[in-house]
XYZ file of N, CA, C and O in Angstrom:
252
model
N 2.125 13.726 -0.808
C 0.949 14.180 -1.511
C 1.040 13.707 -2.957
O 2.078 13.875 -3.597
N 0.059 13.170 -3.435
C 0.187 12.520 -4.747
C -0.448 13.999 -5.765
O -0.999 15.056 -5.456
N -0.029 13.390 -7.036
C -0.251 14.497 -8.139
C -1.400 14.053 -8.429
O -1.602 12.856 -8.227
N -2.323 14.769 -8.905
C -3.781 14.265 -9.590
C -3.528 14.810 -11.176
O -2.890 15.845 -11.371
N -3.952 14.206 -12.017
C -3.772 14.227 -13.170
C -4.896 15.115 -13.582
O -5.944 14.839 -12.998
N -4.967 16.093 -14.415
C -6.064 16.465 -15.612
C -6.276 15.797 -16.985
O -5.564 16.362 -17.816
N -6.834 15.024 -17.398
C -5.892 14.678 -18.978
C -6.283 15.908 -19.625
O -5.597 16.183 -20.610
N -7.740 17.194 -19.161
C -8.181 17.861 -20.376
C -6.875 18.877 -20.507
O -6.492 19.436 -21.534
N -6.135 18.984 -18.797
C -5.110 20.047 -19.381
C -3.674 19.766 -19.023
O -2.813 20.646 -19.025
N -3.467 18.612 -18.741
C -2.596 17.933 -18.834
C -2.117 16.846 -19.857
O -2.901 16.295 -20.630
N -0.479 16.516 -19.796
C -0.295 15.054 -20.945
C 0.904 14.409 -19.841
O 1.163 14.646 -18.661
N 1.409 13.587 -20.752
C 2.054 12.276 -19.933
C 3.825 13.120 -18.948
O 4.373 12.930 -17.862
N 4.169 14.331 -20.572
C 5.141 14.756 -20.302
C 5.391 15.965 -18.827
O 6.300 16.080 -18.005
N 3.978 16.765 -19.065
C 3.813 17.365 -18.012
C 3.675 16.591 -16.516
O 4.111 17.073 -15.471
N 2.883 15.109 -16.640
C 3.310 14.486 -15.294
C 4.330 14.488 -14.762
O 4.526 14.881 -13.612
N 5.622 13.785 -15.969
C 6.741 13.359 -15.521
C 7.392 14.231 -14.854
O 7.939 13.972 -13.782
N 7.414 15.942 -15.701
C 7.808 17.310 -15.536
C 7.872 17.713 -13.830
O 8.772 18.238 -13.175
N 6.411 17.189 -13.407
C 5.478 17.618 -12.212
C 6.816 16.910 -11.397
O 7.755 17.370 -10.747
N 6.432 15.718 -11.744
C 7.368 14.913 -10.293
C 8.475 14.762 -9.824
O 8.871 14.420 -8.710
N 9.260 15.208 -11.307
C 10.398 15.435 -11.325
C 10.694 16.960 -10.331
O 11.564 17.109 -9.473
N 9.891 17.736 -10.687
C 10.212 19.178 -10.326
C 9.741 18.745 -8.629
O 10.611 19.276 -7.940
N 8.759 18.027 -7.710
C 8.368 17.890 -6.915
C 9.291 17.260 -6.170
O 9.886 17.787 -5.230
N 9.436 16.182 -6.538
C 10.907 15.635 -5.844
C 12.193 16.058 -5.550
O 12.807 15.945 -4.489
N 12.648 16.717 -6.931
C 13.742 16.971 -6.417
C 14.222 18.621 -6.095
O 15.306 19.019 -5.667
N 13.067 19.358 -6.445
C 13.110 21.056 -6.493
C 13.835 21.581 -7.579
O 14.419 22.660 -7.485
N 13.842 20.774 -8.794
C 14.813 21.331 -9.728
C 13.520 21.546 -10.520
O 12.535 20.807 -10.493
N 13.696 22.841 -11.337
C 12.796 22.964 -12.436
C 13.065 23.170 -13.467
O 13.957 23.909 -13.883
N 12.167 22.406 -14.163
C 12.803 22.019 -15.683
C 11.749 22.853 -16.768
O 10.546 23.111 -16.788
N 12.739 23.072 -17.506
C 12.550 23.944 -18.660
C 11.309 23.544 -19.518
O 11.531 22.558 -20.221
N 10.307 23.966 -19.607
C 8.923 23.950 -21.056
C 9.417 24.192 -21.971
O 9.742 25.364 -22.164
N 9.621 23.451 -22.691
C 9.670 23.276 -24.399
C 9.887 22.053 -25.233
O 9.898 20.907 -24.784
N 10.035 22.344 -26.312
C 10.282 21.341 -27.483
C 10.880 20.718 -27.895
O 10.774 20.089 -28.948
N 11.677 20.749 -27.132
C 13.357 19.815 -27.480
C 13.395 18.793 -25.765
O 13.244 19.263 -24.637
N 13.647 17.342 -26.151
C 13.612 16.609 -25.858
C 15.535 16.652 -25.251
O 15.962 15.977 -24.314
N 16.116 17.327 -25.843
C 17.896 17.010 -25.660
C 18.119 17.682 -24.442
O 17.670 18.805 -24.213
N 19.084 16.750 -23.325
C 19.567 16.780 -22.444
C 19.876 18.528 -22.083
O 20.492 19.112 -22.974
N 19.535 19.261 -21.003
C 20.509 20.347 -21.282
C 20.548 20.312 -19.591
O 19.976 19.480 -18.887
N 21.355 21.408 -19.148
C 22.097 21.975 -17.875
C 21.222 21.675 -16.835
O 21.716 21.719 -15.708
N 20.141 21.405 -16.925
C 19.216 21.107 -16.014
C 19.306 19.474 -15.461
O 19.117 18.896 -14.390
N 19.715 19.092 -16.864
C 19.543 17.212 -16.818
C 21.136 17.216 -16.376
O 21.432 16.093 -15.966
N 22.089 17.995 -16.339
C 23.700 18.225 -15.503
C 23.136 18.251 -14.178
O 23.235 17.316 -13.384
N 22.696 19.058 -14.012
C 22.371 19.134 -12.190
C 21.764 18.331 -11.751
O 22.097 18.184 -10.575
N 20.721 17.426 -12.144
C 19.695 16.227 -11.455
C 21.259 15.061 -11.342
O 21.409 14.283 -10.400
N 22.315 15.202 -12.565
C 22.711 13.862 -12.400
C 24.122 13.696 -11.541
O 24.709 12.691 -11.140
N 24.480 15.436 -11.405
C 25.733 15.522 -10.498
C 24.929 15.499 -9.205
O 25.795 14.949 -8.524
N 24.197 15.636 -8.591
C 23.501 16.053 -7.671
C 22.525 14.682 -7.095
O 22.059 14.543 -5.964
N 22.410 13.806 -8.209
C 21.306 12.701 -7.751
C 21.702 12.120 -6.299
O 20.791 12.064 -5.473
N 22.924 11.705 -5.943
C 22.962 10.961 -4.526
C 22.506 12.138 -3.401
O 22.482 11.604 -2.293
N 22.224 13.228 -3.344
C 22.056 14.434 -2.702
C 20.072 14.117 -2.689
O 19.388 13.814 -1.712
N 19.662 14.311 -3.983
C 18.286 14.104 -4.211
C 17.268 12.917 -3.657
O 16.122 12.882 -3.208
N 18.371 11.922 -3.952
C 17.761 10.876 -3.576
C 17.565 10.725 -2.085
O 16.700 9.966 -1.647
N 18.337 11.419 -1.316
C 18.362 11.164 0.249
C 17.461 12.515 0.533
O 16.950 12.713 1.635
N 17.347 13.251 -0.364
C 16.108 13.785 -0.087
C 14.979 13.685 -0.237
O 14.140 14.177 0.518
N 14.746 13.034 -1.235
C 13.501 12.106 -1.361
C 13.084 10.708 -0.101
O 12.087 10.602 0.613
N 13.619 10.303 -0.157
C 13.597 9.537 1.235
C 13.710 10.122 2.183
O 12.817 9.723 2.931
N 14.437 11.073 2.793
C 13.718 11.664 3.900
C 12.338 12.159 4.250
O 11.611 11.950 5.221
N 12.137 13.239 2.606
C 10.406 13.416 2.764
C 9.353 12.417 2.547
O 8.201 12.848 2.499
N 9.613 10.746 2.363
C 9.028 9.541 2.639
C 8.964 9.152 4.031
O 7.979 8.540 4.444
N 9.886 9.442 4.756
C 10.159 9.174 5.765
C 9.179 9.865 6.841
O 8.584 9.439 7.831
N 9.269 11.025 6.259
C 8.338 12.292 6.983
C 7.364 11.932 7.054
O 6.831 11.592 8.110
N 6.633 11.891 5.479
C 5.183 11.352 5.262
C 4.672 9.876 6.514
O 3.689 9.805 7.253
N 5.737 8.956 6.315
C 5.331 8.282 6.985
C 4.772 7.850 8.672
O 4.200 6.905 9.215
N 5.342 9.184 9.055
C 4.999 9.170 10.565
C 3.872 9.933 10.734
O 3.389 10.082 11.856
């Protein structure tokens, strides 16, 4: 399922936010600071885990 954008109540960061949180079920923190925290630890110990989950639910989609 693709994301549809709002621009009136949406911006670029909230996309990224969206897909990130969609893909991989991790949810990431709203706010103002741009610096790495415990959240951006778990996407990156965890990425070979994510990624085969992401391709599986491609996989899904596709049949």
């Amino acid at each position: 399922m693709a994301y549809k954008m709002n621009e009136c109540e949406n911006n670029c960061a909230d996309a990224v936010r969206i897909v990130i949180e969609k893909g991989t079920g991790i949810i990431l923190p709203v706010g103002n600071s741009p610096k790495p925290n415990n959240q951006f630890k778990n996407i990156k110990d965890k990425k070979e885990q994510i990624q085969n989950e992401i391709n599986n639910k491609i996989k899904d989609e596709e049949k």
